[in-house]
């Protein structure tokens, strides 16, 4: 009894003595300061570190840094060699040959060979995770020798090379992954157990390797010592989970962090003095309003194409950008980002209340009607969706159209849209790869797309857009300028559909410390970690 | 007394089954299909991808079967795999719980010790300046939302004055001590890493103060009220008549008796602090169970929601049990009765 009661006391005394004898605080940190890793703070949306399952903005940053792809996409959106030194496609875009660099090696020093390309693409296709859309239409991968991989598709795809640049298509070390439980066959959805292995090690041939991953806390990357191309600009990068933008800014202000790309314009505007650098860069993300003619509620049966056009004229695009992101945005016409193949040159929309009223009156809706509109209760790309929705509510009220706003959590919002069980919605989108087809496959009024299904138009007299479908199929089979022109025409059709009407592409606000250089944003990587240096 | 403890322990599995059942029903009654949390919008219309996801997560089975499978797994100590993190929920919780407990325990110590101290001062100086100041401090703590006080503390003490570090459990570039308990302060001491210890301790100050402020308010008001009641008793008059010093009267005679109701509140405060930790964890980038719970709910991560609910339920039941036992120890009349 006595002994046990004295035990804790002895421990406390030992602890107290140890504290008194402890060296001065932070000496250890000072000793390690020479390394000074670059710290990126962000609200990380990681679900998985497996390139074939992870599907998020932060995933793209991580995969791009650790898993090299066959082909790269430059800042000027041109292709350049990575693992493949050269490539060619056949006439109808169904067969693509890649010649691999014999010097290419994975982070464990083993060579990157065509068998790894085959294994990677087949697993991406068969695993049926979110990123599997990159390999839709994969028929087979032929490997005539260790340095040649031939991808055969079951239908033409003029943007397949763009697909291959996507960070989800990074080549995986098949030997290491299979040891970790990864499966590439058709039984992959149920037999693959490699998640733990992917969270413990990166298994690619990128400029960085995974040092540690603590979910909801941090992800640390160190330079890949075996990298055969230009090495990463810095020895170590830490991605640190900080959800709140104000907290991100405070860490930057105290020097605890170096970069944030998620600080909204309002918070960035509070930065006065100090050494922080605030930059903006055009982004490829955009926010939109979407009308679902087949949806239930007070707007059911009222969304003719004319009415949708009138609602498009009632919206104040520039004003919405001013209210939500302090005007730091680019207006765009079609639900495809500016700069994508065939997109530039389409006239951006403008507000014309008189014309909107005139069209509505012609359709017998001068007194207006009501629409149930959902929106996700989120702040995405610096855009607060409640503010965005309220601005649209004010605009449409000018033509007597009443928006009944329905705020929803992300999952409920997404489900409601998928089911088309609401009159309309507000949403956001970021590119998966540098291809216009990525957008037509989602927003197009083409059979099988998400928006075509959600809109309910296939069951209404208006139907889907046959011309758009033809242009899309022709664009996939064409090449070069012909393909670009066809994508342009398909995008114009999407503008005229007036189902998904984009408001703007919000600029990316980059806040960083003065000594961090070469902070680059890219369509497929978001933030290019290997470029960073002090 | 042991009979009481055993009886309470015996009813816990039944209560937990109730918690599991209610949590399962509530999470499955939401409008959204969990697939919308697992898959992106564009793949929700892809039958092959949907079928693969359903098979992977067991969502292809009827809810009753899902419930049965889940309960069977829970009985074996398996809380399932999180939709969001793709890791076993138990591992997720084990990784995060120490962070929350470290924060909550620090907040509880600050809140209780500070609250008792303020309450005694307020009672001893009734209707004088220290009493007014203590009450104003308590009222402010109880009234200000924790997300606001957290941001305010961060701005003043971290950004403006630079006295304390900003969000996080350790400095961004610091190497954490080897994991033993998950309590960074303890692990740092065990590893003899004093730089990490001070780093972790200094990071703990602001979030725990932000979290403790409201508790300080509650405890101090309670102690003040109890003390004032006790100070009016005859035995206090007797103690003073016998020449006991004012400190002795306050601490030995008045406080000891006034602490009894405080003890009960402190037990419930623990549960309250864990709830309050959700916001503090968000503001201070504290990778704990609170932010895990919020994120799980946000993306409809059924296994995550259920896991947190079960662990929270167990924690609450244990905290209540410990409070009841402490109550018996503190109150001689109850001890005799039990």
JSON list of N, CA and C in Angstrom, two decimals, chain B residues 259-319:
[
{"chain": "B", "resi": 259, "resn": "UNK", "atom": "N", "xyz": [-16.62, 21.97, -2.50]},
{"chain": "B", "resi": 259, "resn": "UNK", "atom": "CA", "xyz": [-16.13, 21.30, -3.71]},
{"chain": "B", "resi": 259, "resn": "UNK", "atom": "C", "xyz": [-17.02, 20.16, -4.18]},
{"chain": "B", "resi": 260, "resn": "UNK", "atom": "N", "xyz": [-17.88, 19.67, -3.30]},
{"chain": "B", "resi": 260, "resn": "UNK", "atom": "CA", "xyz": [-18.66, 18.48, -3.63]},
{"chain": "B", "resi": 260, "resn": "UNK", "atom": "C", "xyz": [-19.50, 18.65, -4.92]},
{"chain": "B", "resi": 261, "resn": "UNK", "atom": "N", "xyz": [-20.31, 19.73, -5.00]},
{"chain": "B", "resi": 261, "resn": "UNK", "atom": "CA", "xyz": [-21.07, 19.90, -6.26]},
{"chain": "B", "resi": 261, "resn": "UNK", "atom": "C", "xyz": [-20.14, 20.14, -7.46]},
{"chain": "B", "resi": 262, "resn": "UNK", "atom": "N", "xyz": [-18.98, 20.73, -7.21]},
{"chain": "B", "resi": 262, "resn": "UNK", "atom": "CA", "xyz": [-18.03, 21.02, -8.30]},
{"chain": "B", "resi": 262, "resn": "UNK", "atom": "C", "xyz": [-17.53, 19.72, -8.92]},
{"chain": "B", "resi": 263, "resn": "UNK", "atom": "N", "xyz": [-17.38, 18.72, -8.08]},
{"chain": "B", "resi": 263, "resn": "UNK", "atom": "CA", "xyz": [-16.88, 17.43, -8.54]},
{"chain": "B", "resi": 263, "resn": "UNK", "atom": "C", "xyz": [-17.80, 16.84, -9.61]},
{"chain": "B", "resi": 264, "resn": "UNK", "atom": "N", "xyz": [-19.09, 16.93, -9.34]},
{"chain": "B", "resi": 264, "resn": "UNK", "atom": "CA", "xyz": [-20.07, 16.39, -10.31]},
{"chain": "B", "resi": 264, "resn": "UNK", "atom": "C", "xyz": [-19.94, 17.13, -11.64]},
{"chain": "B", "resi": 265, "resn": "UNK", "atom": "N", "xyz": [-19.89, 18.46, -11.53]},
{"chain": "B", "resi": 265, "resn": "UNK", "atom": "CA", "xyz": [-19.82, 19.26, -12.75]},
{"chain": "B", "resi": 265, "resn": "UNK", "atom": "C", "xyz": [-18.54, 18.96, -13.51]},
{"chain": "B", "resi": 266, "resn": "UNK", "atom": "N", "xyz": [-17.44, 18.75, -12.77]},
{"chain": "B", "resi": 266, "resn": "UNK", "atom": "CA", "xyz": [-16.16, 18.50, -13.44]},
{"chain": "B", "resi": 266, "resn": "UNK", "atom": "C", "xyz": [-16.24, 17.24, -14.30]},
{"chain": "B", "resi": 267, "resn": "UNK", "atom": "N", "xyz": [-16.93, 16.23, -13.80]},
{"chain": "B", "resi": 267, "resn": "UNK", "atom": "CA", "xyz": [-17.09, 15.00, -14.57]},
{"chain": "B", "resi": 267, "resn": "UNK", "atom": "C", "xyz": [-17.79, 15.25, -15.88]},
{"chain": "B", "resi": 268, "resn": "UNK", "atom": "N", "xyz": [-18.88, 16.02, -15.81]},
{"chain": "B", "resi": 268, "resn": "UNK", "atom": "CA", "xyz": [-19.62, 16.31, -17.05]},
{"chain": "B", "resi": 268, "resn": "UNK", "atom": "C", "xyz": [-18.84, 17.29, -17.92]},
{"chain": "B", "resi": 269, "resn": "UNK", "atom": "N", "xyz": [-18.03, 18.12, -17.29]},
{"chain": "B", "resi": 269, "resn": "UNK", "atom": "CA", "xyz": [-17.23, 19.07, -18.05]},
{"chain": "B", "resi": 269, "resn": "UNK", "atom": "C", "xyz": [-16.30, 18.36, -19.01]},
{"chain": "B", "resi": 270, "resn": "UNK", "atom": "N", "xyz": [-15.82, 17.19, -18.60]},
{"chain": "B", "resi": 270, "resn": "UNK", "atom": "CA", "xyz": [-14.92, 16.42, -19.45]},
{"chain": "B", "resi": 270, "resn": "UNK", "atom": "C", "xyz": [-15.61, 16.13, -20.79]},
{"chain": "B", "resi": 271, "resn": "UNK", "atom": "N", "xyz": [-16.84, 15.66, -20.71]},
{"chain": "B", "resi": 271, "resn": "UNK", "atom": "CA", "xyz": [-17.59, 15.39, -21.94]},
{"chain": "B", "resi": 271, "resn": "UNK", "atom": "C", "xyz": [-17.82, 16.68, -22.72]},
{"chain": "B", "resi": 272, "resn": "UNK", "atom": "N", "xyz": [-18.11, 17.77, -21.98]},
{"chain": "B", "resi": 272, "resn": "UNK", "atom": "CA", "xyz": [-18.34, 19.06, -22.62]},
{"chain": "B", "resi": 272, "resn": "UNK", "atom": "C", "xyz": [-17.08, 19.53, -23.35]},
{"chain": "B", "resi": 273, "resn": "UNK", "atom": "N", "xyz": [-15.94, 19.33, -22.70]},
{"chain": "B", "resi": 273, "resn": "UNK", "atom": "CA", "xyz": [-14.67, 19.77, -23.29]},
{"chain": "B", "resi": 273, "resn": "UNK", "atom": "C", "xyz": [-14.35, 18.98, -24.56]},
{"chain": "B", "resi": 274, "resn": "UNK", "atom": "N", "xyz": [-14.66, 17.69, -24.54]},
{"chain": "B", "resi": 274, "resn": "UNK", "atom": "CA", "xyz": [-14.40, 16.88, -25.75]},
{"chain": "B", "resi": 274, "resn": "UNK", "atom": "C", "xyz": [-15.26, 17.40, -26.89]},
{"chain": "B", "resi": 275, "resn": "UNK", "atom": "N", "xyz": [-16.50, 17.77, -26.57]},
{"chain": "B", "resi": 275, "resn": "UNK", "atom": "CA", "xyz": [-17.38, 18.34, -27.60]},
{"chain": "B", "resi": 275, "resn": "UNK", "atom": "C", "xyz": [-16.81, 19.67, -28.09]},
{"chain": "B", "resi": 276, "resn": "UNK", "atom": "N", "xyz": [-16.40, 20.51, -27.14]},
{"chain": "B", "resi": 276, "resn": "UNK", "atom": "CA", "xyz": [-15.87, 21.83, -27.48]},
{"chain": "B", "resi": 276, "resn": "UNK", "atom": "C", "xyz": [-14.58, 21.74, -28.26]},
{"chain": "B", "resi": 277, "resn": "UNK", "atom": "N", "xyz": [-13.89, 20.61, -28.10]},
{"chain": "B", "resi": 277, "resn": "UNK", "atom": "CA", "xyz": [-12.59, 20.45, -28.77]},
{"chain": "B", "resi": 277, "resn": "UNK", "atom": "C", "xyz": [-12.73, 20.45, -30.28]},
{"chain": "B", "resi": 278, "resn": "UNK", "atom": "N", "xyz": [-13.94, 20.15, -30.78]},
{"chain": "B", "resi": 278, "resn": "UNK", "atom": "CA", "xyz": [-14.15, 20.10, -32.24]},
{"chain": "B", "resi": 278, "resn": "UNK", "atom": "C", "xyz": [-13.73, 21.42, -32.88]},
{"chain": "B", "resi": 279, "resn": "UNK", "atom": "N", "xyz": [-14.25, 22.53, -32.33]},
{"chain": "B", "resi": 279, "resn": "UNK", "atom": "CA", "xyz": [-13.94, 23.83, -32.92]},
{"chain": "B", "resi": 279, "resn": "UNK", "atom": "C", "xyz": [-12.49, 24.24, -32.68]},
{"chain": "B", "resi": 280, "resn": "UNK", "atom": "N", "xyz": [-12.03, 23.98, -31.47]},
{"chain": "B", "resi": 280, "resn": "UNK", "atom": "CA", "xyz": [-10.65, 24.34, -31.14]},
{"chain": "B", "resi": 280, "resn": "UNK", "atom": "C", "xyz": [-9.68, 23.58, -32.04]},
{"chain": "B", "resi": 281, "resn": "UNK", "atom": "N", "xyz": [-9.98, 22.33, -32.28]},
{"chain": "B", "resi": 281, "resn": "UNK", "atom": "CA", "xyz": [-9.10, 21.52, -33.15]},
{"chain": "B", "resi": 281, "resn": "UNK", "atom": "C", "xyz": [-9.06, 22.09, -34.57]},
{"chain": "B", "resi": 282, "resn": "UNK", "atom": "N", "xyz": [-10.19, 22.59, -35.03]},
{"chain": "B", "resi": 282, "resn": "UNK", "atom": "CA", "xyz": [-10.23, 23.16, -36.37]},
{"chain": "B", "resi": 282, "resn": "UNK", "atom": "C", "xyz": [-9.37, 24.42, -36.45]},
{"chain": "B", "resi": 283, "resn": "UNK", "atom": "N", "xyz": [-9.55, 25.30, -35.46]},
{"chain": "B", "resi": 283, "resn": "UNK", "atom": "CA", "xyz": [-8.83, 26.58, -35.49]},
{"chain": "B", "resi": 283, "resn": "UNK", "atom": "C", "xyz": [-7.34, 26.38, -35.26]},
{"chain": "B", "resi": 284, "resn": "UNK", "atom": "N", "xyz": [-7.01, 25.47, -34.35]},
{"chain": "B", "resi": 284, "resn": "UNK", "atom": "CA", "xyz": [-5.60, 25.30, -34.00]},
{"chain": "B", "resi": 284, "resn": "UNK", "atom": "C", "xyz": [-4.94, 24.15, -34.77]},
{"chain": "B", "resi": 285, "resn": "UNK", "atom": "N", "xyz": [-5.59, 23.69, -35.84]},
{"chain": "B", "resi": 285, "resn": "UNK", "atom": "CA", "xyz": [-5.04, 22.61, -36.66]},
{"chain": "B", "resi": 285, "resn": "UNK", "atom": "C", "xyz": [-4.55, 21.46, -35.78]},
{"chain": "B", "resi": 286, "resn": "UNK", "atom": "N", "xyz": [-5.39, 21.07, -34.86]},
{"chain": "B", "resi": 286, "resn": "UNK", "atom": "CA", "xyz": [-5.05, 20.04, -33.87]},
{"chain": "B", "resi": 286, "resn": "UNK", "atom": "C", "xyz": [-5.60, 18.71, -34.36]},
{"chain": "B", "resi": 287, "resn": "UNK", "atom": "N", "xyz": [-4.76, 17.77, -34.72]},
{"chain": "B", "resi": 287, "resn": "UNK", "atom": "CA", "xyz": [-5.27, 16.55, -35.36]},
{"chain": "B", "resi": 287, "resn": "UNK", "atom": "C", "xyz": [-5.90, 15.57, -34.37]},
{"chain": "B", "resi": 288, "resn": "UNK", "atom": "N", "xyz": [-7.03, 15.94, -33.83]},
{"chain": "B", "resi": 288, "resn": "UNK", "atom": "CA", "xyz": [-7.68, 15.12, -32.81]},
{"chain": "B", "resi": 288, "resn": "UNK", "atom": "C", "xyz": [-8.95, 14.47, -33.27]},
{"chain": "B", "resi": 289, "resn": "UNK", "atom": "N", "xyz": [-9.64, 13.90, -32.32]},
{"chain": "B", "resi": 289, "resn": "UNK", "atom": "CA", "xyz": [-10.84, 13.11, -32.61]},
{"chain": "B", "resi": 289, "resn": "UNK", "atom": "C", "xyz": [-12.02, 14.02, -32.99]},
{"chain": "B", "resi": 290, "resn": "UNK", "atom": "N", "xyz": [-12.00, 15.26, -32.49]},
{"chain": "B", "resi": 290, "resn": "UNK", "atom": "CA", "xyz": [-13.09, 16.19, -32.79]},
{"chain": "B", "resi": 290, "resn": "UNK", "atom": "C", "xyz": [-13.14, 16.52, -34.27]},
{"chain": "B", "resi": 291, "resn": "UNK", "atom": "N", "xyz": [-12.00, 16.87, -34.83]},
{"chain": "B", "resi": 291, "resn": "UNK", "atom": "CA", "xyz": [-12.00, 17.21, -36.26]},
{"chain": "B", "resi": 291, "resn": "UNK", "atom": "C", "xyz": [-12.27, 15.95, -37.09]},
{"chain": "B", "resi": 292, "resn": "UNK", "atom": "N", "xyz": [-11.85, 14.80, -36.57]},
{"chain": "B", "resi": 292, "resn": "UNK", "atom": "CA", "xyz": [-12.14, 13.53, -37.27]},
{"chain": "B", "resi": 292, "resn": "UNK", "atom": "C", "xyz": [-13.65, 13.30, -37.33]},
{"chain": "B", "resi": 293, "resn": "UNK", "atom": "N", "xyz": [-14.31, 13.58, -36.20]},
{"chain": "B", "resi": 293, "resn": "UNK", "atom": "CA", "xyz": [-15.77, 13.40, -36.15]},
{"chain": "B", "resi": 293, "resn": "UNK", "atom": "C", "xyz": [-16.46, 14.33, -37.14]},
{"chain": "B", "resi": 294, "resn": "UNK", "atom": "N", "xyz": [-16.04, 15.58, -37.14]},
{"chain": "B", "resi": 294, "resn": "UNK", "atom": "CA", "xyz": [-16.67, 16.56, -38.04]},
{"chain": "B", "resi": 294, "resn": "UNK", "atom": "C", "xyz": [-16.48, 16.16, -39.49]},
{"chain": "B", "resi": 295, "resn": "UNK", "atom": "N", "xyz": [-15.26, 15.79, -39.84]},
{"chain": "B", "resi": 295, "resn": "UNK", "atom": "CA", "xyz": [-14.99, 15.41, -41.23]},
{"chain": "B", "resi": 295, "resn": "UNK", "atom": "C", "xyz": [-15.76, 14.15, -41.61]},
{"chain": "B", "resi": 296, "resn": "UNK", "atom": "N", "xyz": [-15.89, 13.23, -40.68]},
{"chain": "B", "resi": 296, "resn": "UNK", "atom": "CA", "xyz": [-16.63, 12.00, -40.96]},
{"chain": "B", "resi": 296, "resn": "UNK", "atom": "C", "xyz": [-18.10, 12.32, -41.26]},
{"chain": "B", "resi": 297, "resn": "UNK", "atom": "N", "xyz": [-18.66, 13.21, -40.45]},
{"chain": "B", "resi": 297, "resn": "UNK", "atom": "CA", "xyz": [-20.07, 13.58, -40.65]},
{"chain": "B", "resi": 297, "resn": "UNK", "atom": "C", "xyz": [-20.22, 14.31, -41.97]},
{"chain": "B", "resi": 298, "resn": "UNK", "atom": "N", "xyz": [-19.27, 15.19, -42.24]},
{"chain": "B", "resi": 298, "resn": "UNK", "atom": "CA", "xyz": [-19.35, 16.03, -43.46]},
{"chain": "B", "resi": 298, "resn": "UNK", "atom": "C", "xyz": [-19.38, 15.17, -44.72]},
{"chain": "B", "resi": 299, "resn": "UNK", "atom": "N", "xyz": [-18.62, 14.09, -44.74]},
{"chain": "B", "resi": 299, "resn": "UNK", "atom": "CA", "xyz": [-18.58, 13.29, -45.96]},
{"chain": "B", "resi": 299, "resn": "UNK", "atom": "C", "xyz": [-19.34, 11.97, -45.81]},
{"chain": "B", "resi": 300, "resn": "UNK", "atom": "N", "xyz": [-20.14, 11.89, -44.74]},
{"chain": "B", "resi": 300, "resn": "UNK", "atom": "CA", "xyz": [-21.00, 10.71, -44.54]},
{"chain": "B", "resi": 300, "resn": "UNK", "atom": "C", "xyz": [-20.18, 9.42, -44.48]},
{"chain": "B", "resi": 301, "resn": "UNK", "atom": "N", "xyz": [-19.10, 9.48, -43.74]},
{"chain": "B", "resi": 301, "resn": "UNK", "atom": "CA", "xyz": [-18.24, 8.31, -43.56]},
{"chain": "B", "resi": 301, "resn": "UNK", "atom": "C", "xyz": [-18.85, 7.47, -42.43]},
{"chain": "B", "resi": 302, "resn": "UNK", "atom": "N", "xyz": [-19.75, 6.55, -42.81]},
{"chain": "B", "resi": 302, "resn": "UNK", "atom": "CA", "xyz": [-20.48, 5.76, -41.80]},
{"chain": "B", "resi": 302, "resn": "UNK", "atom": "C", "xyz": [-19.55, 5.11, -40.78]},
{"chain": "B", "resi": 303, "resn": "UNK", "atom": "N", "xyz": [-18.52, 4.37, -41.23]},
{"chain": "B", "resi": 303, "resn": "UNK", "atom": "CA", "xyz": [-17.67, 3.72, -40.23]},
{"chain": "B", "resi": 303, "resn": "UNK", "atom": "C", "xyz": [-16.99, 4.73, -39.31]},
{"chain": "B", "resi": 304, "resn": "UNK", "atom": "N", "xyz": [-16.60, 5.86, -39.85]},
{"chain": "B", "resi": 304, "resn": "UNK", "atom": "CA", "xyz": [-15.97, 6.90, -39.02]},
{"chain": "B", "resi": 304, "resn": "UNK", "atom": "C", "xyz": [-16.94, 7.45, -38.00]},
{"chain": "B", "resi": 305, "resn": "UNK", "atom": "N", "xyz": [-18.16, 7.75, -38.46]},
{"chain": "B", "resi": 305, "resn": "UNK", "atom": "CA", "xyz": [-19.18, 8.30, -37.55]},
{"chain": "B", "resi": 305, "resn": "UNK", "atom": "C", "xyz": [-19.47, 7.31, -36.42]},
{"chain": "B", "resi": 306, "resn": "UNK", "atom": "N", "xyz": [-19.67, 6.05, -36.83]},
{"chain": "B", "resi": 306, "resn": "UNK", "atom": "CA", "xyz": [-20.01, 5.01, -35.84]},
{"chain": "B", "resi": 306, "resn": "UNK", "atom": "C", "xyz": [-18.86, 4.82, -34.85]},
{"chain": "B", "resi": 307, "resn": "UNK", "atom": "N", "xyz": [-17.65, 4.80, -35.37]},
{"chain": "B", "resi": 307, "resn": "UNK", "atom": "CA", "xyz": [-16.48, 4.58, -34.51]},
{"chain": "B", "resi": 307, "resn": "UNK", "atom": "C", "xyz": [-16.35, 5.67, -33.45]},
{"chain": "B", "resi": 308, "resn": "UNK", "atom": "N", "xyz": [-16.49, 6.92, -33.90]},
{"chain": "B", "resi": 308, "resn": "UNK", "atom": "CA", "xyz": [-16.37, 8.04, -32.96]},
{"chain": "B", "resi": 308, "resn": "UNK", "atom": "C", "xyz": [-17.50, 7.98, -31.94]},
{"chain": "B", "resi": 309, "resn": "UNK", "atom": "N", "xyz": [-18.71, 7.63, -32.41]},
{"chain": "B", "resi": 309, "resn": "UNK", "atom": "CA", "xyz": [-19.85, 7.56, -31.50]},
{"chain": "B", "resi": 309, "resn": "UNK", "atom": "C", "xyz": [-19.61, 6.51, -30.42]},
{"chain": "B", "resi": 310, "resn": "UNK", "atom": "N", "xyz": [-19.12, 5.36, -30.85]},
{"chain": "B", "resi": 310, "resn": "UNK", "atom": "CA", "xyz": [-18.89, 4.28, -29.88]},
{"chain": "B", "resi": 310, "resn": "UNK", "atom": "C", "xyz": [-17.81, 4.67, -28.88]},
{"chain": "B", "resi": 311, "resn": "UNK", "atom": "N", "xyz": [-16.70, 5.18, -29.39]},
{"chain": "B", "resi": 311, "resn": "UNK", "atom": "CA", "xyz": [-15.61, 5.57, -28.49]},
{"chain": "B", "resi": 311, "resn": "UNK", "atom": "C", "xyz": [-16.07, 6.71, -27.56]},
{"chain": "B", "resi": 312, "resn": "UNK", "atom": "N", "xyz": [-16.82, 7.65, -28.13]},
{"chain": "B", "resi": 312, "resn": "UNK", "atom": "CA", "xyz": [-17.36, 8.75, -27.32]},
{"chain": "B", "resi": 312, "resn": "UNK", "atom": "C", "xyz": [-18.31, 8.22, -26.25]},
{"chain": "B", "resi": 313, "resn": "UNK", "atom": "N", "xyz": [-19.14, 7.26, -26.65]},
{"chain": "B", "resi": 313, "resn": "UNK", "atom": "CA", "xyz": [-20.09, 6.65, -25.70]},
{"chain": "B", "resi": 313, "resn": "UNK", "atom": "C", "xyz": [-19.36, 5.97, -24.56]},
{"chain": "B", "resi": 314, "resn": "UNK", "atom": "N", "xyz": [-18.34, 5.21, -24.89]},
{"chain": "B", "resi": 314, "resn": "UNK", "atom": "CA", "xyz": [-17.55, 4.52, -23.86]},
{"chain": "B", "resi": 314, "resn": "UNK", "atom": "C", "xyz": [-16.90, 5.56, -22.94]},
{"chain": "B", "resi": 315, "resn": "UNK", "atom": "N", "xyz": [-16.34, 6.59, -23.55]},
{"chain": "B", "resi": 315, "resn": "UNK", "atom": "CA", "xyz": [-15.68, 7.64, -22.77]},
{"chain": "B", "resi": 315, "resn": "UNK", "atom": "C", "xyz": [-16.66, 8.31, -21.81]},
{"chain": "B", "resi": 316, "resn": "UNK", "atom": "N", "xyz": [-17.84, 8.61, -22.33]},
{"chain": "B", "resi": 316, "resn": "UNK", "atom": "CA", "xyz": [-18.84, 9.30, -21.50]},
{"chain": "B", "resi": 316, "resn": "UNK", "atom": "C", "xyz": [-19.28, 8.41, -20.34]},
{"chain": "B", "resi": 317, "resn": "UNK", "atom": "N", "xyz": [-19.53, 7.14, -20.64]},
{"chain": "B", "resi": 317, "resn": "UNK", "atom": "CA", "xyz": [-19.97, 6.22, -19.59]},
{"chain": "B", "resi": 317, "resn": "UNK", "atom": "C", "xyz": [-18.88, 6.06, -18.53]},
{"chain": "B", "resi": 318, "resn": "UNK", "atom": "N", "xyz": [-17.64, 5.97, -18.97]},
{"chain": "B", "resi": 318, "resn": "UNK", "atom": "CA", "xyz": [-16.54, 5.82, -18.01]},
{"chain": "B", "resi": 318, "resn": "UNK", "atom": "C", "xyz": [-16.38, 7.09, -17.17]},
{"chain": "B", "resi": 319, "resn": "UNK", "atom": "N", "xyz": [-16.51, 8.25, -17.83]},
{"chain": "B", "resi": 319, "resn": "UNK", "atom": "CA", "xyz": [-16.37, 9.52, -17.10]},
{"chain": "B", "resi": 319, "resn": "UNK", "atom": "C", "xyz": [-17.46, 9.63, -16.04]}
]
